[in-house]
Amino acid sequence: LAAVYVTPLSRTRQTAQPLLDATGLAARVEPDLREVHLGGWEGGVYRQRVAERDPMALRVSTEERWDVIPGAEPAAAFAERIRTAVLRIAAAHPNERVAVVTHAGVIGQVLSQASGSRPFAFTRVHNGSLSQVVVAGERWQVRRFNDTAHLPDDLTLSAAPP
């Protein structure tokens, strides 16, 4: 493992800490891999609205666009931000393996771009799960998605919405 990347949120560093301890690597912060900005629905509001079956939350899921939410990050800007970050990391580590600890929306976006799938095809990931993408220039390939085999059954929680 050549590097471990985390986002600016402390929870990604906390999740990565056992890996950092085992490898002796220092965490590298990649700000562009932060979660999609949900405008006025930040801080748990989105999950609450989903649980309440809010019509706008249903539109997010149906249209597979976070920017249905007022003030949310535009879909094209989110996709480009994530693509640029992945390509930057890949360019910094040619032919090397890196770990990235990030957020469900980002994981979904990376896997959607790698597979050419619908925007939300991969958004339902478990906390602590492993997904693997091989980046070779402009060619991205999904090797693994939402793997929880390394987790005890009692730690495998239901996947987050959209």
PDB file of C-alpha atoms in Angstrom:
ATOM      1  CA  LEU A   1       0.000   0.000   0.000  1.00  0.00           C
ATOM      2  CA  ALA A   2       1.564   3.276  -1.127  1.00  0.00           C
ATOM      3  CA  ALA A   3      -0.789   5.780   0.527  1.00  0.00           C
ATOM      4  CA  VAL A   4      -3.964   6.230   2.525  1.00  0.00           C
ATOM      5  CA  TYR A   5      -6.245   9.135   1.637  1.00  0.00           C
ATOM      6  CA  VAL A   6      -8.985  10.551   3.855  1.00  0.00           C
ATOM      7  CA  THR A   7     -11.354  13.492   3.581  1.00  0.00           C
ATOM      8  CA  PRO A   8     -11.353  16.584   5.796  1.00  0.00           C
ATOM      9  CA  LEU A   9     -14.016  15.038   8.064  1.00  0.00           C
ATOM     10  CA  SER A  10     -12.510  13.422  11.156  1.00  0.00           C
ATOM     11  CA  ARG A  11     -14.692  10.321  10.827  1.00  0.00           C
ATOM     12  CA  THR A  12     -12.775   9.210   7.723  1.00  0.00           C
ATOM     13  CA  ARG A  13      -9.470   9.526   9.574  1.00  0.00           C
ATOM     14  CA  GLN A  14     -10.942   7.603  12.522  1.00  0.00           C
ATOM     15  CA  THR A  15     -12.062   4.844  10.153  1.00  0.00           C
ATOM     16  CA  ALA A  16      -8.637   4.762   8.517  1.00  0.00           C
ATOM     17  CA  GLN A  17      -6.686   4.805  11.798  1.00  0.00           C
ATOM     18  CA  PRO A  18      -6.292   1.012  12.191  1.00  0.00           C
ATOM     19  CA  LEU A  19      -4.933   0.824   8.630  1.00  0.00           C
ATOM     20  CA  LEU A  20      -2.601   3.749   9.275  1.00  0.00           C
ATOM     21  CA  ASP A  21      -1.361   2.092  12.468  1.00  0.00           C
ATOM     22  CA  ALA A  22      -0.786  -1.237  10.717  1.00  0.00           C
ATOM     23  CA  THR A  23       1.084   0.264   7.761  1.00  0.00           C
ATOM     24  CA  GLY A  24       2.902   3.139   9.432  1.00  0.00           C
ATOM     25  CA  LEU A  25       1.614   5.460   6.707  1.00  0.00           C
ATOM     26  CA  ALA A  26       0.375   8.971   7.400  1.00  0.00           C
ATOM     27  CA  ALA A  27      -3.079   9.994   6.259  1.00  0.00           C
ATOM     28  CA  ARG A  28      -3.196  12.272   3.229  1.00  0.00           C
ATOM     29  CA  VAL A  29      -6.186  14.600   3.147  1.00  0.00           C
ATOM     30  CA  GLU A  30      -7.947  14.930  -0.209  1.00  0.00           C
ATOM     31  CA  PRO A  31     -10.528  17.717   0.153  1.00  0.00           C
ATOM     32  CA  ASP A  32     -12.207  16.974  -3.179  1.00  0.00           C
ATOM     33  CA  LEU A  33     -13.337  13.557  -1.950  1.00  0.00           C
ATOM     34  CA  ARG A  34     -15.619  15.119   0.650  1.00  0.00           C
ATOM     35  CA  GLU A  35     -19.262  14.075   0.543  1.00  0.00           C
ATOM     36  CA  VAL A  36     -21.721  15.713  -1.837  1.00  0.00           C
ATOM     37  CA  HIS A  37     -22.963  19.021  -0.423  1.00  0.00           C
ATOM     38  CA  LEU A  38     -26.671  18.773   0.340  1.00  0.00           C
ATOM     39  CA  GLY A  39     -27.452  22.450   0.840  1.00  0.00           C
ATOM     40  CA  GLY A  40     -30.058  22.962   3.547  1.00  0.00           C
ATOM     41  CA  TRP A  41     -30.303  19.217   4.056  1.00  0.00           C
ATOM     42  CA  GLU A  42     -26.863  18.808   5.639  1.00  0.00           C
ATOM     43  CA  GLY A  43     -26.320  17.429   9.142  1.00  0.00           C
ATOM     44  CA  GLY A  44     -28.741  14.506   9.068  1.00  0.00           C
ATOM     45  CA  VAL A  45     -31.664  16.397   7.546  1.00  0.00           C
ATOM     46  CA  TYR A  46     -31.478  14.296   4.369  1.00  0.00           C
ATOM     47  CA  ARG A  47     -31.836  11.002   6.283  1.00  0.00           C
ATOM     48  CA  GLN A  48     -34.710  12.468   8.282  1.00  0.00           C
ATOM     49  CA  ARG A  49     -36.495  13.560   5.113  1.00  0.00           C
ATOM     50  CA  VAL A  50     -36.005  10.114   3.584  1.00  0.00           C
ATOM     51  CA  ALA A  51     -37.448   8.461   6.698  1.00  0.00           C
ATOM     52  CA  GLU A  52     -40.436  10.822   6.508  1.00  0.00           C
ATOM     53  CA  ARG A  53     -40.862   9.999   2.802  1.00  0.00           C
ATOM     54  CA  ASP A  54     -40.637  13.686   1.961  1.00  0.00           C
ATOM     55  CA  PRO A  55     -41.677  14.183  -1.693  1.00  0.00           C
ATOM     56  CA  MET A  56     -38.436  16.005  -2.504  1.00  0.00           C
ATOM     57  CA  ALA A  57     -36.406  13.157  -0.983  1.00  0.00           C
ATOM     58  CA  LEU A  58     -38.334  10.746  -3.192  1.00  0.00           C
ATOM     59  CA  ARG A  59     -37.481  12.931  -6.209  1.00  0.00           C
ATOM     60  CA  VAL A  60     -33.780  12.725  -5.299  1.00  0.00           C
ATOM     61  CA  SER A  61     -34.013   8.950  -5.471  1.00  0.00           C
ATOM     62  CA  THR A  62     -36.231   8.814  -8.568  1.00  0.00           C
ATOM     63  CA  GLU A  63     -34.213  11.342 -10.565  1.00  0.00           C
ATOM     64  CA  GLU A  64     -30.882  10.120  -9.149  1.00  0.00           C
ATOM     65  CA  ARG A  65     -29.707  13.692  -8.583  1.00  0.00           C
ATOM     66  CA  TRP A  66     -28.624  15.248  -5.300  1.00  0.00           C
ATOM     67  CA  ASP A  67     -29.187  18.720  -6.720  1.00  0.00           C
ATOM     68  CA  VAL A  68     -32.949  18.305  -6.546  1.00  0.00           C
ATOM     69  CA  ILE A  69     -32.367  19.530  -2.973  1.00  0.00           C
ATOM     70  CA  PRO A  70     -32.319  23.355  -2.835  1.00  0.00           C
ATOM     71  CA  GLY A  71     -28.760  24.620  -2.530  1.00  0.00           C
ATOM     72  CA  ALA A  72     -27.202  21.195  -3.107  1.00  0.00           C
ATOM     73  CA  GLU A  73     -24.084  20.717  -5.191  1.00  0.00           C
ATOM     74  CA  PRO A  74     -24.920  20.502  -8.907  1.00  0.00           C
ATOM     75  CA  ALA A  75     -24.678  16.958 -10.275  1.00  0.00           C
ATOM     76  CA  ALA A  76     -22.179  17.823 -13.006  1.00  0.00           C
ATOM     77  CA  ALA A  77     -19.943  19.728 -10.565  1.00  0.00           C
ATOM     78  CA  PHE A  78     -19.997  16.828  -8.081  1.00  0.00           C
ATOM     79  CA  ALA A  79     -19.129  14.303 -10.806  1.00  0.00           C
ATOM     80  CA  GLU A  80     -16.281  16.458 -12.106  1.00  0.00           C
ATOM     81  CA  ARG A  81     -14.898  17.127  -8.607  1.00  0.00           C
ATOM     82  CA  ILE A  82     -14.774  13.395  -7.878  1.00  0.00           C
ATOM     83  CA  ARG A  83     -13.314  12.479 -11.271  1.00  0.00           C
ATOM     84  CA  THR A  84     -10.585  15.104 -10.929  1.00  0.00           C
ATOM     85  CA  ALA A  85      -9.657  13.893  -7.433  1.00  0.00           C
ATOM     86  CA  VAL A  86      -9.458  10.242  -8.505  1.00  0.00           C
ATOM     87  CA  LEU A  87      -7.332  11.097 -11.538  1.00  0.00           C
ATOM     88  CA  ARG A  88      -5.054  13.263  -9.377  1.00  0.00           C
ATOM     89  CA  ILE A  89      -4.524  10.415  -6.888  1.00  0.00           C
ATOM     90  CA  ALA A  90      -3.938   7.909  -9.700  1.00  0.00           C
ATOM     91  CA  ALA A  91      -1.391  10.218 -11.345  1.00  0.00           C
ATOM     92  CA  ALA A  92       0.469  10.579  -8.035  1.00  0.00           C
ATOM     93  CA  HIS A  93       0.660   6.783  -7.643  1.00  0.00           C
ATOM     94  CA  PRO A  94       1.199   5.119 -11.039  1.00  0.00           C
ATOM     95  CA  ASN A  95       1.102   1.328 -10.744  1.00  0.00           C
ATOM     96  CA  GLU A  96       0.633   1.572  -6.980  1.00  0.00           C
ATOM     97  CA  ARG A  97      -2.195   0.580  -4.669  1.00  0.00           C
ATOM     98  CA  VAL A  98      -3.791   3.225  -2.466  1.00  0.00           C
ATOM     99  CA  ALA A  99      -6.633   3.200   0.044  1.00  0.00           C
ATOM    100  CA  VAL A 100      -9.221   5.946   0.105  1.00  0.00           C
ATOM    101  CA  VAL A 101     -11.571   6.326   3.054  1.00  0.00           C
ATOM    102  CA  THR A 102     -14.500   8.470   1.972  1.00  0.00           C
ATOM    103  CA  HIS A 103     -18.295   8.759   1.986  1.00  0.00           C
ATOM    104  CA  ALA A 104     -21.215   6.854   0.443  1.00  0.00           C
ATOM    105  CA  GLY A 105     -22.118   9.475  -2.165  1.00  0.00           C
ATOM    106  CA  VAL A 106     -18.504   9.688  -3.303  1.00  0.00           C
ATOM    107  CA  ILE A 107     -18.157   5.911  -3.490  1.00  0.00           C
ATOM    108  CA  GLY A 108     -21.349   5.748  -5.523  1.00  0.00           C
ATOM    109  CA  GLN A 109     -20.090   8.443  -7.870  1.00  0.00           C
ATOM    110  CA  VAL A 110     -16.704   6.762  -8.416  1.00  0.00           C
ATOM    111  CA  LEU A 111     -18.294   3.386  -9.133  1.00  0.00           C
ATOM    112  CA  SER A 112     -20.931   4.930 -11.386  1.00  0.00           C
ATOM    113  CA  GLN A 113     -18.219   6.616 -13.445  1.00  0.00           C
ATOM    114  CA  ALA A 114     -16.083   3.468 -13.514  1.00  0.00           C
ATOM    115  CA  SER A 115     -18.933   1.262 -14.681  1.00  0.00           C
ATOM    116  CA  GLY A 116     -20.916   3.689 -16.813  1.00  0.00           C
ATOM    117  CA  SER A 117     -23.983   2.911 -14.703  1.00  0.00           C
ATOM    118  CA  ARG A 118     -26.843   5.048 -13.471  1.00  0.00           C
ATOM    119  CA  PRO A 119     -25.796   7.803 -11.036  1.00  0.00           C
ATOM    120  CA  PHE A 120     -27.225   6.090  -7.921  1.00  0.00           C
ATOM    121  CA  ALA A 121     -26.572   2.459  -8.851  1.00  0.00           C
ATOM    122  CA  PHE A 122     -23.872   2.159  -6.175  1.00  0.00           C
ATOM    123  CA  THR A 123     -24.980   4.576  -3.454  1.00  0.00           C
ATOM    124  CA  ARG A 124     -26.194   2.005  -0.933  1.00  0.00           C
ATOM    125  CA  VAL A 125     -22.944   1.031   0.761  1.00  0.00           C
ATOM    126  CA  HIS A 126     -22.328  -0.314   4.245  1.00  0.00           C
ATOM    127  CA  ASN A 127     -20.125   1.556   6.677  1.00  0.00           C
ATOM    128  CA  GLY A 128     -16.672  -0.038   6.665  1.00  0.00           C
ATOM    129  CA  SER A 129     -17.258  -1.917   3.411  1.00  0.00           C
ATOM    130  CA  LEU A 130     -14.580  -2.228   0.740  1.00  0.00           C
ATOM    131  CA  SER A 131     -15.004  -1.244  -2.876  1.00  0.00           C
ATOM    132  CA  GLN A 132     -12.174  -1.479  -5.394  1.00  0.00           C
ATOM    133  CA  VAL A 133     -11.573   0.431  -8.598  1.00  0.00           C
ATOM    134  CA  VAL A 134      -8.548   0.096 -10.857  1.00  0.00           C
ATOM    135  CA  VAL A 135      -7.643   3.344 -12.616  1.00  0.00           C
ATOM    136  CA  ALA A 136      -5.485   3.090 -15.716  1.00  0.00           C
ATOM    137  CA  GLY A 137      -5.515   6.512 -17.331  1.00  0.00           C
ATOM    138  CA  GLU A 138      -8.999   7.218 -18.607  1.00  0.00           C
ATOM    139  CA  ARG A 139     -10.019   3.574 -18.136  1.00  0.00           C
ATOM    140  CA  TRP A 140     -11.556   2.750 -14.773  1.00  0.00           C
ATOM    141  CA  GLN A 141     -12.635  -0.754 -13.802  1.00  0.00           C
ATOM    142  CA  VAL A 142     -14.761  -1.919 -10.864  1.00  0.00           C
ATOM    143  CA  ARG A 143     -13.247  -4.944  -9.150  1.00  0.00           C
ATOM    144  CA  ARG A 144     -15.253  -5.057  -5.922  1.00  0.00           C
ATOM    145  CA  PHE A 145     -18.282  -3.329  -4.379  1.00  0.00           C
ATOM    146  CA  ASN A 146     -19.610  -3.154  -0.806  1.00  0.00           C
ATOM    147  CA  ASP A 147     -17.531  -6.108   0.441  1.00  0.00           C
ATOM    148  CA  THR A 148     -18.131  -6.674   4.165  1.00  0.00           C
ATOM    149  CA  ALA A 149     -16.567 -10.141   4.479  1.00  0.00           C
ATOM    150  CA  HIS A 150     -13.904  -8.699   6.798  1.00  0.00           C
ATOM    151  CA  LEU A 151     -16.528  -7.430   9.282  1.00  0.00           C
ATOM    152  CA  PRO A 152     -18.268  -9.469  11.973  1.00  0.00           C
ATOM    153  CA  ASP A 153     -21.964  -9.974  11.230  1.00  0.00           C
ATOM    154  CA  ASP A 154     -22.991  -7.815  14.177  1.00  0.00           C
ATOM    155  CA  LEU A 155     -21.063  -4.858  12.712  1.00  0.00           C
ATOM    156  CA  THR A 156     -22.610  -5.100   9.248  1.00  0.00           C
ATOM    157  CA  LEU A 157     -25.342  -2.492   9.375  1.00  0.00           C
ATOM    158  CA  SER A 158     -27.981  -1.814   6.799  1.00  0.00           C
ATOM    159  CA  ALA A 159     -26.835   0.349   3.936  1.00  0.00           C
ATOM    160  CA  ALA A 160     -27.533   4.052   4.005  1.00  0.00           C
ATOM    161  CA  PRO A 161     -30.313   5.427   1.804  1.00  0.00           C
ATOM    162  CA  PRO A 162     -30.736   7.367  -0.810  1.00  0.00           C
TER     163      PRO A 162
END
